Amino acid sequence: MTMREEQMNSGGLYGLLAEQAKHCAHAPAAVDVSFGLRSSFHELKERVDALAVSWQKYGVDSGSRVLWLGQNSARVLECLLACARLGAVFCPVNWRQSEAELEFVVNDVDPALVLWQQTEIGDRLSELRARDEGGERAWLQHDGEPGEYEASLVDPRKADIVVPACDINEPVLMLYTAAFGGQPNGALLSHRAIMAQSQVFIDIRKLTNETRYLNVGPLFHVATLLETMATFQVGGCNVFIRRAEAETICEAIEKERCTSTFVLPPVIEQIVEYSKQHPVNLKTMCTLGGGEEWNKLITVDASPWGKRPYGFGQTETFGYASYCVLGEGAKGPMGRASPAVEICMLDEAGNELPVGEVGEIAVRGATVMNGYWRRPELNALRRVGAWHRCNDIGRIEDDGSLSFIGPKQRVIRSAQENIYPAEVENCLKRHPSVAQAAVIGVPDEQWDQSVKAIVVREGTGVCSEADIIAFCKEHIASYKKPKSVEFVASLPMVGAAIDYDELDRSFGGGGYPGLERG
């Protein structure tokens, strides 16, 4: 049995850290370019132990939640591992959200400890922190001087810590996702889910202890966090930058000799433009190819993954349920199921459908979440026996591969962010001059889609496009706000429901994720 297999059956994520600290103590584990942190695996374990000791005085223990209100940092990794030691659950959330959205998350998570950041985020948190002052939860600022986070660390050799037995099936991570009903939901992911998916990803991506992964994408997204955890699990080094900026990315790649990363097309364009004005050497970075200028800067990944990346997955399965790379020559463009799971199609009643029939994609296996935090009714809807309903439509082809047809409910995709119309519409309806509102996605050359609102004014109410956009920006994350607004006398209806197909035809909607259903 390998070390990783032993940890899958015993110590979970913290047990894996302990093994890494024992067997590769001085190998680099984490580099935080923005916040000036650098740790070997031995040093990472010491910091994690110190956090676990210090957090006990804030009431963090088995089942507690710890909330991260900050940008990318090596502290995200060490906080997750400290929660793993204590039996607690770590929740990094979208720092780009509005004050109202952040308040919803804080109240929903009900954490014992909130770790927050002043830079870029602090002003949105000031009133929320003031209202919470004197409450049961503690707030620690992780950035700036003198540094409450660092000052709180306790030498683990000078204090006892009660370490609960690790149940690898218990949740250790909560990621918010799926606001299809108008509010986000926290998916609870276990040690087993994280480690099983990481192991599959290690094998498919051919990661090694020489891997140096640049954490550019946000760590509240599974697309970034999966590779973070896989790099940690294989004994590689994670390099963190606070946010995706071309100059910082290029400097980090050159200085830390990063070997892989995940960047979106708009960021690639920024890097290409930066390189025209500044000499850069990004050849250590072996990543997905793109345009000619980008390909000249990096080493194009010519591996099977580089030729057939990605697959079907979601936060609730800690990433991929299927991998395109497993489906060379397959009929279904999403490849075949990950070795860690099974995939089938279900009808509305929850019955498994034969091969070739269209239905709702369902997944069962080691990487599937435990459920949504505090959402018993939603959990009942999304679980059929051991199967997790993915809320997406697809088909299993006769060669066992997967075809993704589209979301079961309409979703807008803007620069890899899922935007659920119901969430934006709920915001629009709170505007005093809005009687009715509907949201569609329109094709966008830069961002795939942008949000368009179709609004019916309330009586003699007066509001302009600028008013509507500003109102949304104030109440929801900026990337969710409408880019354009159309005012109409009434919305097209089919019975009691809004006719979104007609709105698409009338106002240029389209470009939604997935293929035409059939």
C-alpha positions as MATLAB code, in Angstrom:
seq = 'MTMREEQMNSGGLYGLLAEQAKHCAHAPAAVDVSFGLRSSFHELKERVDALAVSWQKYGVDSGSRVLWLGQNSARVLECLLACARLGAVFCPVNWRQSEAELEFVVNDVDPALVLWQQTEIGDRLSELRARDEGGERAWLQHDGEPGEYEASLVDPRKADIVVPACDINEPVLMLYTAAFGGQPNGALLSHRAIMAQSQVFIDIRKLTNETRYLNVGPLFHVATLLETMATFQVGGCNVFIRRAEAETICEAIEKERCTSTFVLPPVIEQIVEYSKQHPVNLKTMCTLGGGEEWNKLITVDASPWGKRPYGFGQTETFGYASYCVLGEGAKGPMGRASPAVEICMLDEAGNELPVGEVGEIAVRGATVMNGYWRRPELNALRRVGAWHRCNDIGRIEDDGSLSFIGPKQRVIRSAQENIYPAEVENCLKRHPSVAQAAVIGVPDEQWDQSVKAIVVREGTGVCSEADIIAFCKEHIASYKKPKSVEFVASLPMVGAAIDYDELDRSFGGGGYPGLERG';
ca = [
       0.000    0.000    0.000;
       1.404    3.424   -0.955;
       1.695    6.341    1.474;
      -1.246    8.091   -0.207;
      -3.380    4.936   -0.028;
      -2.572    4.601    3.674;
      -3.675    8.191    4.299;
      -6.872    7.636    2.325;
      -7.714    5.017    4.943;
      -6.431    6.743    8.086;
      -5.231   10.281    8.706;
      -6.900   12.221    5.925;
      -5.398   15.516    4.777;
      -3.564   16.236    8.020;
      -2.160   12.703    8.065;
      -0.863   13.291    4.553;
       0.791   16.540    5.702;
       2.461   14.669    8.582;
       3.839   12.091    6.143;
       5.090   14.815    3.786;
       6.794   16.584    6.700;
       8.476   13.313    7.669;
       9.599   12.098    4.238;
      10.285   15.337    2.339;
      10.681   17.777    5.231;
      12.839   20.364    3.491;
      11.174   20.279    0.068;
       9.322   23.502   -0.809;
       5.590   23.217   -0.111;
       4.198   26.749   -0.441;
       5.396   30.139   -1.671;
       3.201   33.206   -1.191;
       4.574   35.904   -3.503;
       2.050   38.566   -2.505;
       2.158   38.142    1.276;
       5.807   37.115    1.640;
       5.466   33.582    2.992;
       7.646   30.590    2.142;
       7.351   27.140    3.743;
       8.918   23.726    3.401;
       6.694   20.759    4.264;
       8.211   20.684    7.760;
       7.567   24.410    8.205;
       4.061   24.072    6.775;
       3.242   21.412    9.363;
       4.622   23.612   12.143;
       2.420   26.516   11.019;
      -0.624   24.246   10.717;
      -0.033   22.888   14.220;
       0.361   26.431   15.557;
      -2.912   27.466   13.926;
      -4.725   24.459   15.358;
      -3.517   25.314   18.862;
      -4.366   29.009   18.562;
      -7.794   28.394   17.057;
      -8.927   26.315   20.004;
      -9.188   29.463   22.117;
     -11.691   30.785   19.563;
     -13.856   27.696   19.963;
     -12.819   25.955   16.746;
     -13.252   22.230   17.231;
     -14.853   19.239   15.557;
     -17.704   20.375   13.326;
     -16.880   24.111   13.595;
     -16.628   26.285   10.496;
     -13.764   28.633    9.642;
     -14.498   31.291    7.010;
     -11.884   32.838    4.699;
     -12.793   36.312    3.413;
      -9.639   36.977    1.438;
      -7.858   36.561   -1.852;
      -5.327   33.906   -2.871;
      -2.688   33.118   -0.268;
      -0.636   30.209    1.027;
      -2.682   30.740    4.181;
      -5.659   29.174    2.384;
      -3.775   25.871    2.181;
      -2.548   25.978    5.777;
      -6.010   26.951    7.074;
      -7.624   24.025    5.271;
      -5.035   21.692    6.791;
      -5.544   23.187   10.266;
      -9.258   22.495    9.926;
      -8.390   18.961    8.844;
      -6.446   18.487   12.080;
      -9.248   19.883   14.260;
     -12.123   18.117   12.483;
     -13.472   21.532   11.422;
     -14.723   22.718    8.013;
     -12.909   25.416    6.021;
     -14.874   27.718    3.718;
     -13.141   30.121    1.292;
     -15.729   32.412   -0.309;
     -15.908   34.680   -3.331;
     -14.277   37.933   -2.198;
     -15.752   39.756   -5.192;
     -19.276   39.598   -3.760;
     -21.190   42.627   -2.528;
     -21.525   43.512    1.146;
     -25.050   42.053    1.217;
     -23.897   38.781   -0.375;
     -20.983   38.469    2.027;
     -23.330   39.080    4.962;
     -25.580   36.269    3.714;
     -22.616   33.883    3.588;
     -21.359   34.840    7.055;
     -24.791   34.234    8.549;
     -25.292   31.034    6.566;
     -21.914   29.504    7.463;
     -22.173   30.658   11.104;
     -18.416   30.301   11.620;
     -16.552   30.196   14.896;
     -13.717   32.132   13.244;
     -13.569   34.569   10.321;
     -10.211   35.293    8.683;
     -10.478   38.514    6.708;
      -8.398   40.741    4.475;
      -8.222   44.532    4.481;
      -6.747   44.939    0.995;
      -9.560   45.404   -1.572;
     -12.129   43.769    0.718;
     -11.938   45.474    4.106;
     -14.234   48.407    3.327;
     -17.052   46.016    2.363;
     -16.588   44.168    5.642;
     -16.364   47.139    8.027;
     -20.075   47.429    8.859;
     -20.487   43.670    8.985;
     -17.603   43.359   11.451;
     -18.942   46.245   13.536;
     -22.383   44.611   13.820;
     -20.739   41.344   14.797;
     -18.456   42.867   17.428;
     -18.866   41.177   20.784;
     -20.598   38.177   19.211;
     -19.633   34.548   19.537;
     -17.455   34.460   16.412;
     -13.912   35.849   16.290;
     -12.475   37.966   13.447;
      -8.747   37.908   12.613;
      -7.151   40.069    9.915;
      -4.642   38.030    7.928;
      -2.877   40.837    5.997;
      -1.219   44.103    6.964;
       0.791   45.060   10.020;
       1.176   44.059   12.773;
      -0.672   41.017   11.447;
      -3.304   39.520   13.755;
      -3.096   36.164   11.985;
       0.651   35.760   12.469;
       0.549   37.204   15.992;
      -2.092   34.652   17.005;
       0.114   31.639   16.264;
       1.028   29.582   19.311;
       4.140   27.441   19.522;
       2.586   23.938   19.306;
       5.351   22.566   21.551;
       4.122   24.778   24.403;
       0.462   23.809   24.336;
      -1.570   20.649   24.251;
      -4.100   20.094   21.504;
      -6.912   17.594   21.494;
      -6.840   15.858   18.116;
     -10.088   14.061   17.254;
      -9.865   10.813   15.359;
     -10.079   11.578   11.659;
     -13.049   10.200    9.785;
     -12.109   10.685    6.149;
     -15.789   10.599    5.182;
     -16.531   13.736    7.229;
     -16.510   17.162    5.524;
     -13.415   19.344    5.717;
     -14.137   21.885    2.959;
     -17.195   23.940    2.010;
     -17.407   25.647   -1.393;
     -20.360   27.820   -2.351;
     -21.957   27.043   -5.675;
     -25.185   26.727   -7.628;
     -27.325   29.811   -7.029;
     -29.920   28.390   -9.452;
     -32.706   28.944   -6.912;
     -31.676   32.528   -6.219;
     -29.234   31.869   -3.358;
     -25.850   30.073   -3.230;
     -25.415   26.742   -1.490;
     -22.378   25.414    0.366;
     -21.216   22.027   -0.943;
     -19.597   19.969    1.826;
     -16.583   17.972    0.616;
     -14.878   15.254    2.619;
     -11.216   14.295    3.032;
     -11.988   11.275    0.860;
     -13.485   13.388   -1.939;
     -10.510   15.756   -2.052;
      -7.870   13.034   -1.879;
      -9.566   10.663   -4.329;
     -10.040   13.374   -6.950;
      -6.508   14.668   -6.372;
      -5.049   11.207   -6.945;
      -6.909   10.790  -10.226;
      -5.789   14.275  -11.303;
      -2.167   13.491  -10.353;
      -2.215   10.380  -12.531;
      -3.930   12.027  -15.500;
      -1.851   15.223  -15.406;
       1.391   13.328  -14.629;
       2.146   15.621  -11.687;
       5.317   14.938   -9.666;
       7.149   16.378   -6.684;
       8.877   18.663   -9.203;
       5.540   20.319  -10.056;
       5.395   24.017   -9.168;
       1.798   25.154   -9.590;
       1.027   28.860   -9.872;
      -2.267   29.612   -8.125;
      -3.693   32.351  -10.358;
      -7.382   31.471  -10.463;
      -9.460   32.148   -7.342;
      -9.191   29.549   -4.591;
     -12.922   29.649   -3.918;
     -13.279   27.902   -7.311;
     -12.785   24.167   -7.660;
     -10.999   24.687  -11.013;
      -8.007   26.153   -9.162;
      -8.310   24.407   -5.808;
      -8.269   20.908   -7.337;
      -4.806   21.431   -8.814;
      -3.669   23.085   -5.568;
      -4.600   19.997   -3.573;
      -3.236   17.573   -6.157;
       0.103   19.436   -6.145;
       0.186   19.296   -2.339;
      -0.717   15.594   -2.338;
       2.050   14.641   -4.771;
       4.640   16.618   -2.800;
       4.993   19.507   -5.269;
       5.134   23.210   -4.494;
       2.192   25.617   -4.642;
       3.017   29.213   -5.575;
       0.363   31.794   -4.695;
      -0.304   35.301   -5.972;
      -3.043   37.496   -4.530;
      -4.870   38.034   -7.819;
      -4.392   37.598  -11.574;
      -2.241   40.509  -12.796;
       0.049   40.131  -15.804;
       3.162   41.647  -14.241;
       2.859   39.606  -11.040;
       2.181   36.403  -12.979;
       5.238   36.855  -15.189;
       7.499   37.711  -12.258;
       6.284   34.692  -10.272;
       6.825   32.291  -13.186;
      10.360   33.551  -13.765;
      11.435   33.725  -10.120;
       9.772   30.519   -8.888;
      10.144   28.565  -12.149;
       6.476   27.600  -12.163;
       5.564   24.619  -14.322;
       1.771   24.833  -14.580;
      -1.164   27.160  -14.020;
      -4.777   27.840  -15.014;
      -5.419   31.195  -16.702;
      -8.459   32.482  -18.554;
      -8.287   33.973  -22.079;
      -8.607   37.623  -20.920;
      -5.621   37.122  -18.590;
      -3.659   35.456  -21.395;
      -4.298   38.542  -23.534;
      -3.013   40.765  -20.723;
       0.159   38.659  -20.386;
       0.778   38.789  -24.138;
       0.389   42.576  -24.136;
       2.676   42.906  -21.115;
       5.333   40.788  -22.821;
       5.433   43.219  -25.753;
       6.675   45.953  -23.431;
       8.809   43.887  -21.031;
      11.252   41.016  -21.598;
       9.846   37.822  -20.038;
      10.880   34.163  -19.939;
       7.894   31.895  -19.318;
       9.271   28.720  -20.878;
       9.215   26.743  -17.622;
       5.430   27.002  -17.831;
       4.038   23.963  -19.634;
       0.385   24.771  -20.179;
      -2.428   24.724  -22.704;
      -1.725   26.316  -26.041;
      -3.658   29.178  -27.583;
      -2.855   31.878  -30.093;
       0.500   32.169  -31.826;
       1.815   34.931  -29.531;
       0.908   32.998  -26.382;
       2.431   29.780  -27.685;
       5.757   31.528  -28.299;
       5.887   32.646  -24.654;
       5.197   29.300  -22.963;
       5.920   25.618  -23.501;
       2.794   24.198  -25.100;
       1.506   21.119  -23.278;
       1.716   18.325  -25.853;
       0.654   15.589  -23.410;
      -2.640   13.724  -23.796;
      -4.150   16.206  -21.284;
      -2.817   19.127  -23.314;
      -4.488   17.744  -26.417;
      -7.785   16.801  -24.710;
      -8.127   18.819  -21.485;
     -11.029   19.162  -19.070;
     -14.214   17.089  -18.924;
     -17.553   17.193  -17.160;
     -17.667   18.093  -13.509;
     -18.836   20.491  -10.847;
     -18.010   21.712   -7.377;
     -20.229   18.997   -5.889;
     -17.848   16.326   -7.247;
     -14.710   18.329   -6.409;
     -14.075   18.793  -10.089;
     -14.173   16.250  -12.842;
     -16.613   13.369  -12.951;
     -15.417   12.559  -16.467;
     -12.192   13.331  -18.298;
     -11.934   14.074  -22.011;
      -8.446   12.555  -22.005;
      -9.994    9.178  -21.109;
     -12.112    9.247  -24.229;
      -9.809    9.290  -27.247;
     -11.922    8.340  -30.232;
     -15.063    8.287  -28.079;
     -18.451    9.453  -29.343;
     -19.136   11.605  -26.281;
     -17.032   14.802  -26.184;
     -16.832   14.722  -22.366;
     -14.834   11.491  -22.424;
     -15.354    8.696  -19.933;
     -16.014    8.560  -16.206;
     -13.215    9.218  -13.751;
     -11.899    6.007  -12.106;
     -13.228    7.387   -8.815;
     -16.919    7.542   -9.847;
     -19.753    6.088  -11.898;
     -22.049    8.125  -14.156;
     -25.590    7.378  -15.312;
     -28.671    9.185  -16.613;
     -31.824    9.472  -14.488;
     -35.382   10.309  -15.482;
     -37.519   12.729  -13.439;
     -38.622    9.921  -11.128;
     -35.018    8.928  -10.377;
     -34.959    5.785  -12.509;
     -31.780    4.893  -14.404;
     -32.147    5.302  -18.162;
     -30.774    2.986  -20.847;
     -27.676    3.896  -22.838;
     -28.455    6.430  -25.553;
     -31.388    8.098  -23.785;
     -31.248   11.733  -22.696;
     -31.679   12.365  -18.987;
     -30.243   14.103  -15.962;
     -26.574   13.331  -15.361;
     -26.019   11.573  -12.020;
     -22.748   10.652  -10.314;
     -21.867    8.372   -7.418;
     -18.515    7.530   -5.904;
     -15.670    8.769   -3.740;
     -15.531   12.374   -4.976;
     -19.228   13.221   -4.495;
     -20.042   15.801   -1.816;
     -21.722   14.910    1.482;
     -24.519   17.374    0.715;
     -25.272   21.079    0.964;
     -24.825   22.850    4.298;
     -28.198   23.562    5.946;
     -30.232   22.650    2.827;
     -32.198   19.490    3.766;
     -34.915   20.000    1.156;
     -32.394   20.618   -1.626;
     -30.370   17.614   -0.514;
     -33.471   15.446   -0.751;
     -34.078   16.672   -4.309;
     -30.505   16.143   -5.437;
     -29.902   12.675   -3.981;
     -31.411    9.408   -5.221;
     -29.918    6.586   -3.183;
     -26.171    6.940   -3.677;
     -26.629    8.973   -6.872;
     -26.074   12.743   -6.890;
     -28.282   14.547   -9.405;
     -26.064   17.058  -11.219;
     -28.860   19.338  -12.491;
     -27.403   18.924  -16.002;
     -28.753   17.085  -19.025;
     -26.689   14.544  -20.922;
     -26.483   11.136  -22.543;
     -24.316    8.030  -22.178;
     -23.256    6.900  -25.642;
     -23.078    3.246  -26.665;
     -19.301    3.262  -26.151;
     -19.691    4.397  -22.524;
     -18.620    8.000  -23.125;
     -20.517   11.076  -21.986;
     -22.230   13.796  -24.004;
     -23.107   16.967  -22.105;
     -26.225   18.587  -23.550;
     -26.795   21.541  -21.260;
     -27.861   22.732  -17.816;
     -31.226   21.514  -16.619;
     -31.856   25.109  -15.625;
     -30.679   28.061  -17.681;
     -27.272   29.426  -16.707;
     -25.199   32.283  -18.114;
     -21.438   31.709  -18.420;
     -19.215   34.791  -18.234;
     -15.417   34.259  -18.088;
     -15.843   30.864  -16.367;
     -18.253   32.316  -13.801;
     -21.701   30.716  -13.623;
     -24.414   33.369  -13.303;
     -27.891   32.108  -12.470;
     -30.696   34.315  -13.833;
     -32.875   33.762  -10.747;
     -30.230   35.358   -8.529;
     -29.953   38.487  -10.702;
     -33.730   38.674  -11.168;
     -34.277   38.563   -7.398;
     -31.969   41.557   -7.101;
     -33.738   43.462   -9.894;
     -37.133   42.920   -8.297;
     -35.949   44.682   -5.148;
     -35.542   47.921   -7.107;
     -38.519   50.165   -6.208;
     -39.179   51.092   -9.858;
     -39.151   47.515  -11.199;
     -42.404   45.577  -11.515;
     -41.058   42.558  -13.415;
     -37.649   41.508  -14.652;
     -36.040   38.711  -16.636;
     -32.388   38.031  -17.382;
     -30.841   36.441  -20.459;
     -27.297   35.865  -21.672;
     -26.066   37.434  -24.896;
     -22.913   36.344  -26.753;
     -19.806   38.331  -25.827;
     -16.533   38.052  -27.763;
     -14.365   38.604  -24.687;
     -16.358   36.957  -21.884;
     -18.390   34.260  -23.761;
     -21.657   35.800  -22.520;
     -22.813   38.976  -20.827;
     -25.951   39.630  -18.812;
     -28.905   41.500  -20.319;
     -31.894   42.501  -18.182;
     -35.377   42.967  -19.621;
     -37.353   45.160  -17.244;
     -40.979   46.241  -16.825;
     -41.192   49.471  -14.837;
     -43.486   49.769  -11.814;
     -46.450   52.046  -12.652;
     -45.115   55.526  -13.286;
     -41.724   54.636  -11.797;
     -38.720   56.191  -13.462;
     -35.407   54.379  -13.766;
     -32.695   54.328  -16.388;
     -30.316   51.643  -17.596;
     -27.559   53.242  -15.510;
     -29.811   53.211  -12.421;
     -30.543   49.506  -12.816;
     -26.900   48.564  -13.358;
     -25.717   50.660  -10.408;
     -28.408   49.139   -8.152;
     -27.320   45.604   -9.051;
     -23.640   46.430   -8.556;
     -24.478   47.623   -5.063;
     -26.349   44.457   -4.063;
     -24.656   41.588   -5.915;
     -21.143   40.839   -7.175;
     -20.127   43.158   -9.987;
     -19.614   40.335  -12.507;
     -23.298   39.358  -12.107;
     -24.729   42.809  -12.866;
     -26.417   43.430  -16.240;
     -24.179   44.875  -18.918;
     -27.262   46.193  -20.698;
     -30.942   46.784  -19.899;
     -34.021   46.825  -22.128;
     -37.318   48.327  -20.935;
     -40.560   46.734  -22.156;
     -44.277   47.110  -21.483;
     -44.647   43.422  -20.594;
     -42.733   40.166  -20.598;
     -43.703   37.322  -22.956;
     -45.315   34.475  -21.041;
     -46.111   30.797  -21.582;
     -48.884   30.191  -19.103;
     -47.566   31.475  -15.781;
     -43.911   31.228  -16.832;
     -41.690   33.755  -18.599;
     -40.930   32.740  -22.184;
     -37.149   32.951  -22.167;
     -36.854   31.520  -25.674;
     -38.886   34.453  -26.971;
     -36.708   36.887  -25.022;
     -33.625   35.304  -26.602;
     -35.130   35.708  -30.072;
     -36.180   39.298  -29.446;
     -33.072   40.560  -27.655;
     -30.193   38.544  -29.104;
     -29.821   35.937  -26.383;
     -27.673   32.875  -26.954;
     -24.305   31.256  -26.377;
     -25.456   29.304  -23.316;
     -23.213   26.457  -22.092;
     -23.842   23.088  -23.655;
     -25.171   21.791  -26.948;
     -28.644   21.775  -28.391;
     -30.722   19.168  -26.646;
     -31.601   16.147  -28.620;
];
